[in-house]
């Protein structure tokens, strides 16, 4: 929660922009918070090694550590800010019900958000704003490891690729950049495809196409390669089998 709050208040962004260590009073003044609250938050960040502190004649001056500059500032190419906000506003709320989760052996979306746990995306997509934050968060992970994952195998012989549940398209973008002869079609729920087109993938990115559909209830078109990235963990074994069988039937032979 300390990390989420420091991200949300913009502590790491401010310290990056300032270019020099700042006192807790200045940080509180710039971010419009209480002085005591900010002082305690900054000390907790130091304890977590998210900030470093220099004790000078003017008092304690705080600066970002390398890890917070790289991962927690909004402007960094490897920023995980959106993922932090998603964890803070959605995932972390569910942890309040860990006891019930262990007793019942199921996720706690229903208790937390009043939405059936059979539909995990109903909770994540409870508003367009939440959906957009979720998509931005999912995208941000690929700035760290997308290229390594896609380069782990030589995929250059595949030209027609479907990214099932491709969301905001960060992996598709990495894929077409690494394999310039490929076209990646993002297959996702209609409202996700709409937001992806509006906010995440520009029409100039011609090697990225879209297919709006539900991979359980609609058909999956033929392709040479299917990406299922961070998909199977969302579903029980029966659903996973159902999806993998559909992919097997749709996949171009050879
Ligand atoms: C955890 S996200 C992973 C996003 C992306 N593949 C990635 O690796 O960043 C799961 C994705 O599956 C999509 N999804 C969930 N149910 C779906 C369904 N029935 N049909 C198509 N896509 C679905 C979600 O909208 C979301 O984009």
mmCIF file of C-alpha atoms in Angstrom, residues 8-207:
data_model
loop_
_atom_site.group_PDB
_atom_site.id
_atom_site.type_symbol
_atom_site.label_atom_id
_atom_site.label_comp_id
_atom_site.label_asym_id
_atom_site.label_seq_id
_atom_site.Cartn_x
_atom_site.Cartn_y
_atom_site.Cartn_z
ATOM 1 C CA UNK A 8 -0.687 7.531 -6.879
ATOM 2 C CA UNK A 9 0.389 10.782 -5.206
ATOM 3 C CA UNK A 10 3.196 11.207 -7.756
ATOM 4 C CA UNK A 11 6.147 11.090 -5.314
ATOM 5 C CA UNK A 12 8.448 9.252 -7.748
ATOM 6 C CA UNK A 13 7.447 11.478 -10.678
ATOM 7 C CA UNK A 14 8.120 14.624 -8.672
ATOM 8 C CA UNK A 15 11.554 13.430 -7.543
ATOM 9 C CA UNK A 16 12.438 12.515 -11.127
ATOM 10 C CA UNK A 17 11.279 15.876 -12.486
ATOM 11 C CA UNK A 18 12.979 17.895 -9.744
ATOM 12 C CA UNK A 19 16.381 16.434 -10.668
ATOM 13 C CA UNK A 20 17.575 16.923 -7.074
ATOM 14 C CA UNK A 21 16.735 15.443 -3.671
ATOM 15 C CA UNK A 22 13.838 17.158 -1.900
ATOM 16 C CA UNK A 23 12.750 17.596 1.701
ATOM 17 C CA UNK A 24 9.488 16.105 2.908
ATOM 18 C CA UNK A 25 8.094 19.646 3.358
ATOM 19 C CA UNK A 26 8.765 20.502 -0.306
ATOM 20 C CA UNK A 27 7.325 17.192 -1.502
ATOM 21 C CA UNK A 28 4.208 17.694 0.624
ATOM 22 C CA UNK A 29 3.811 21.270 -0.650
ATOM 23 C CA UNK A 30 4.257 20.291 -4.315
ATOM 24 C CA UNK A 31 1.842 17.368 -4.056
ATOM 25 C CA UNK A 32 -0.710 19.131 -1.838
ATOM 26 C CA UNK A 33 -0.576 16.661 1.056
ATOM 27 C CA UNK A 34 -0.203 16.976 4.819
ATOM 28 C CA UNK A 35 3.374 17.348 6.069
ATOM 29 C CA UNK A 36 3.149 14.627 8.720
ATOM 30 C CA UNK A 37 1.473 12.169 6.374
ATOM 31 C CA UNK A 38 4.103 12.727 3.694
ATOM 32 C CA UNK A 39 6.978 12.452 6.160
ATOM 33 C CA UNK A 40 5.738 9.048 7.309
ATOM 34 C CA UNK A 41 5.088 7.846 3.783
ATOM 35 C CA UNK A 42 8.589 8.842 2.664
ATOM 36 C CA UNK A 43 10.184 7.059 5.622
ATOM 37 C CA UNK A 44 8.199 3.919 4.812
ATOM 38 C CA UNK A 45 9.413 4.180 1.183
ATOM 39 C CA UNK A 46 12.993 4.411 2.448
ATOM 40 C CA UNK A 47 12.395 1.254 4.496
ATOM 41 C CA UNK A 48 11.218 -0.504 1.332
ATOM 42 C CA UNK A 49 14.230 0.830 -0.635
ATOM 43 C CA UNK A 50 11.925 2.731 -2.989
ATOM 44 C CA UNK A 51 13.547 5.977 -1.867
ATOM 45 C CA UNK A 52 16.955 6.872 -0.475
ATOM 46 C CA UNK A 53 17.519 9.593 2.096
ATOM 47 C CA UNK A 54 20.504 11.913 2.578
ATOM 48 C CA UNK A 55 20.730 13.552 5.980
ATOM 49 C CA UNK A 56 22.109 17.069 5.439
ATOM 50 C CA UNK A 57 22.373 20.275 7.446
ATOM 51 C CA UNK A 58 19.003 21.338 6.024
ATOM 52 C CA UNK A 59 17.483 18.050 7.214
ATOM 53 C CA UNK A 60 16.508 14.849 5.415
ATOM 54 C CA UNK A 61 16.453 14.997 1.605
ATOM 55 C CA UNK A 62 14.759 12.218 -0.372
ATOM 56 C CA UNK A 63 15.571 10.854 -3.826
ATOM 57 C CA UNK A 64 14.420 7.949 -5.985
ATOM 58 C CA UNK A 65 16.320 4.677 -5.977
ATOM 59 C CA UNK A 66 17.176 3.131 -9.339
ATOM 60 C CA UNK A 67 14.295 0.678 -9.124
ATOM 61 C CA UNK A 68 11.681 3.384 -8.536
ATOM 62 C CA UNK A 69 13.080 5.554 -11.350
ATOM 63 C CA UNK A 70 12.850 2.649 -13.793
ATOM 64 C CA UNK A 71 9.571 1.043 -12.737
ATOM 65 C CA UNK A 72 7.506 3.525 -10.744
ATOM 66 C CA UNK A 73 7.777 6.828 -12.615
ATOM 67 C CA UNK A 74 5.078 7.376 -15.230
ATOM 68 C CA UNK A 75 7.424 8.566 -17.976
ATOM 69 C CA UNK A 76 9.901 5.673 -17.854
ATOM 70 C CA UNK A 77 9.782 3.333 -20.896
ATOM 71 C CA UNK A 78 9.567 0.444 -18.414
ATOM 72 C CA UNK A 79 7.002 2.104 -16.169
ATOM 73 C CA UNK A 80 4.765 -0.236 -14.167
ATOM 74 C CA UNK A 81 2.688 2.665 -12.859
ATOM 75 C CA UNK A 82 -0.532 1.450 -14.505
ATOM 76 C CA UNK A 83 -0.011 -2.043 -13.115
ATOM 77 C CA UNK A 84 0.475 -0.527 -9.647
ATOM 78 C CA UNK A 85 -2.804 1.358 -9.993
ATOM 79 C CA UNK A 86 -4.586 -1.794 -11.097
ATOM 80 C CA UNK A 87 -3.177 -3.754 -8.143
ATOM 81 C CA UNK A 88 -4.071 -0.918 -5.817
ATOM 82 C CA UNK A 89 -7.651 -0.410 -7.004
ATOM 83 C CA UNK A 90 -8.659 -3.967 -7.816
ATOM 84 C CA UNK A 91 -6.364 -6.786 -6.704
ATOM 85 C CA UNK A 92 -5.433 -5.364 -3.316
ATOM 86 C CA UNK A 93 -9.089 -4.871 -2.359
ATOM 87 C CA UNK A 94 -9.670 -8.607 -2.768
ATOM 88 C CA UNK A 95 -6.898 -9.412 -0.258
ATOM 89 C CA UNK A 96 -9.208 -8.113 2.498
ATOM 90 C CA UNK A 97 -11.071 -11.394 2.019
ATOM 91 C CA UNK A 98 -8.137 -13.817 2.052
ATOM 92 C CA UNK A 99 -9.638 -15.752 4.967
ATOM 93 C CA UNK A 100 -12.851 -16.374 3.016
ATOM 94 C CA UNK A 101 -10.838 -17.161 -0.136
ATOM 95 C CA UNK A 102 -8.926 -19.882 1.710
ATOM 96 C CA UNK A 103 -12.093 -21.244 3.343
ATOM 97 C CA UNK A 104 -14.053 -21.335 0.088
ATOM 98 C CA UNK A 105 -11.275 -21.973 -2.432
ATOM 99 C CA UNK A 106 -12.442 -19.288 -4.866
ATOM 100 C CA UNK A 107 -11.682 -15.718 -5.835
ATOM 101 C CA UNK A 108 -13.352 -12.923 -3.909
ATOM 102 C CA UNK A 109 -14.556 -10.612 -6.690
ATOM 103 C CA UNK A 110 -18.165 -11.159 -5.679
ATOM 104 C CA UNK A 111 -17.583 -10.110 -2.063
ATOM 105 C CA UNK A 112 -15.364 -7.209 -3.080
ATOM 106 C CA UNK A 113 -17.258 -5.811 -6.055
ATOM 107 C CA UNK A 114 -20.639 -7.566 -5.946
ATOM 108 C CA UNK A 115 -19.923 -9.220 -9.295
ATOM 109 C CA UNK A 116 -20.125 -12.981 -9.887
ATOM 110 C CA UNK A 117 -16.762 -14.704 -9.455
ATOM 111 C CA UNK A 118 -17.541 -16.842 -12.510
ATOM 112 C CA UNK A 119 -16.911 -13.734 -14.582
ATOM 113 C CA UNK A 120 -13.492 -12.376 -13.545
ATOM 114 C CA UNK A 121 -13.568 -9.787 -16.315
ATOM 115 C CA UNK A 122 -16.929 -8.454 -15.136
ATOM 116 C CA UNK A 123 -15.089 -7.169 -12.041
ATOM 117 C CA UNK A 124 -12.041 -5.910 -13.899
ATOM 118 C CA UNK A 125 -14.178 -4.244 -16.565
ATOM 119 C CA UNK A 126 -16.745 -2.753 -14.169
ATOM 120 C CA UNK A 127 -16.342 0.600 -15.930
ATOM 121 C CA UNK A 128 -14.610 1.736 -19.103
ATOM 122 C CA UNK A 129 -12.092 3.614 -16.981
ATOM 123 C CA UNK A 130 -11.224 0.447 -15.031
ATOM 124 C CA UNK A 131 -10.964 -1.518 -18.266
ATOM 125 C CA UNK A 132 -8.605 1.037 -19.760
ATOM 126 C CA UNK A 133 -6.435 0.969 -16.604
ATOM 127 C CA UNK A 134 -6.367 -2.825 -16.663
ATOM 128 C CA UNK A 135 -5.322 -2.824 -20.323
ATOM 129 C CA UNK A 136 -2.600 -0.241 -19.724
ATOM 130 C CA UNK A 137 -1.358 -2.325 -16.777
ATOM 131 C CA UNK A 138 -1.267 -5.531 -18.813
ATOM 132 C CA UNK A 139 0.556 -3.700 -21.601
ATOM 133 C CA UNK A 140 3.207 -2.319 -19.273
ATOM 134 C CA UNK A 141 4.489 -5.766 -18.314
ATOM 135 C CA UNK A 142 5.616 -6.326 -21.907
ATOM 136 C CA UNK A 143 7.914 -3.315 -21.820
ATOM 137 C CA UNK A 144 10.055 -5.369 -19.432
ATOM 138 C CA UNK A 145 10.080 -8.807 -21.031
ATOM 139 C CA UNK A 146 8.087 -8.774 -24.320
ATOM 140 C CA UNK A 147 11.094 -8.895 -26.606
ATOM 141 C CA UNK A 148 12.797 -11.686 -24.641
ATOM 142 C CA UNK A 149 9.639 -13.815 -24.670
ATOM 143 C CA UNK A 150 9.105 -13.397 -28.411
ATOM 144 C CA UNK A 151 12.768 -13.948 -29.242
ATOM 145 C CA UNK A 152 12.979 -17.125 -27.144
ATOM 146 C CA UNK A 153 11.794 -19.048 -30.239
ATOM 147 C CA UNK A 154 12.373 -18.130 -33.875
ATOM 148 C CA UNK A 155 8.848 -17.231 -35.031
ATOM 149 C CA UNK A 156 9.944 -15.665 -38.327
ATOM 150 C CA UNK A 157 8.257 -18.362 -40.443
ATOM 151 C CA UNK A 158 4.805 -17.425 -39.091
ATOM 152 C CA UNK A 159 3.085 -14.607 -40.929
ATOM 153 C CA UNK A 160 -0.554 -14.910 -39.798
ATOM 154 C CA UNK A 161 -0.703 -14.731 -36.031
ATOM 155 C CA UNK A 162 -3.732 -14.428 -33.744
ATOM 156 C CA UNK A 163 -3.218 -13.036 -30.262
ATOM 157 C CA UNK A 164 -6.189 -14.488 -28.370
ATOM 158 C CA UNK A 165 -7.187 -12.125 -25.568
ATOM 159 C CA UNK A 166 -4.572 -9.731 -26.935
ATOM 160 C CA UNK A 167 -5.959 -6.776 -24.937
ATOM 161 C CA UNK A 168 -4.160 -3.458 -25.436
ATOM 162 C CA UNK A 169 -1.778 -4.894 -28.031
ATOM 163 C CA UNK A 170 1.670 -4.375 -26.468
ATOM 164 C CA UNK A 171 2.736 -7.940 -27.232
ATOM 165 C CA UNK A 172 1.336 -7.680 -30.775
ATOM 166 C CA UNK A 173 3.400 -4.518 -31.260
ATOM 167 C CA UNK A 174 6.578 -6.244 -30.030
ATOM 168 C CA UNK A 175 5.810 -9.190 -32.293
ATOM 169 C CA UNK A 176 5.432 -7.210 -35.537
ATOM 170 C CA UNK A 177 8.502 -5.171 -34.691
ATOM 171 C CA UNK A 178 10.621 -8.302 -34.151
ATOM 172 C CA UNK A 179 9.037 -10.221 -37.051
ATOM 173 C CA UNK A 180 8.347 -7.595 -39.741
ATOM 174 C CA UNK A 181 6.714 -10.122 -42.102
ATOM 175 C CA UNK A 182 4.015 -10.988 -39.612
ATOM 176 C CA UNK A 183 0.516 -9.646 -39.117
ATOM 177 C CA UNK A 184 -0.924 -10.020 -35.645
ATOM 178 C CA UNK A 185 -4.678 -9.986 -35.140
ATOM 179 C CA UNK A 186 -5.788 -9.078 -31.647
ATOM 180 C CA UNK A 187 -8.834 -11.201 -30.811
ATOM 181 C CA UNK A 188 -10.660 -9.887 -27.769
ATOM 182 C CA UNK A 189 -14.099 -9.000 -26.414
ATOM 183 C CA UNK A 190 -15.860 -6.287 -28.466
ATOM 184 C CA UNK A 191 -15.604 -3.580 -25.791
ATOM 185 C CA UNK A 192 -11.895 -4.323 -25.324
ATOM 186 C CA UNK A 193 -11.266 -4.139 -29.061
ATOM 187 C CA UNK A 194 -13.056 -0.797 -29.166
ATOM 188 C CA UNK A 195 -10.900 0.668 -26.370
ATOM 189 C CA UNK A 196 -7.729 -0.850 -27.869
ATOM 190 C CA UNK A 197 -8.474 0.890 -31.180
ATOM 191 C CA UNK A 198 -9.336 4.180 -29.497
ATOM 192 C CA UNK A 199 -6.532 4.341 -26.946
ATOM 193 C CA UNK A 200 -3.737 1.863 -27.561
ATOM 194 C CA UNK A 201 -3.138 0.970 -31.227
ATOM 195 C CA UNK A 202 -3.072 3.624 -33.930
ATOM 196 C CA UNK A 203 -4.510 2.970 -37.425
ATOM 197 C CA UNK A 204 -0.986 3.546 -38.820
ATOM 198 C CA UNK A 205 0.108 0.302 -37.190
ATOM 199 C CA UNK A 206 -1.037 -1.625 -40.231
ATOM 200 C CA UNK A 207 0.442 -4.969 -39.227
#
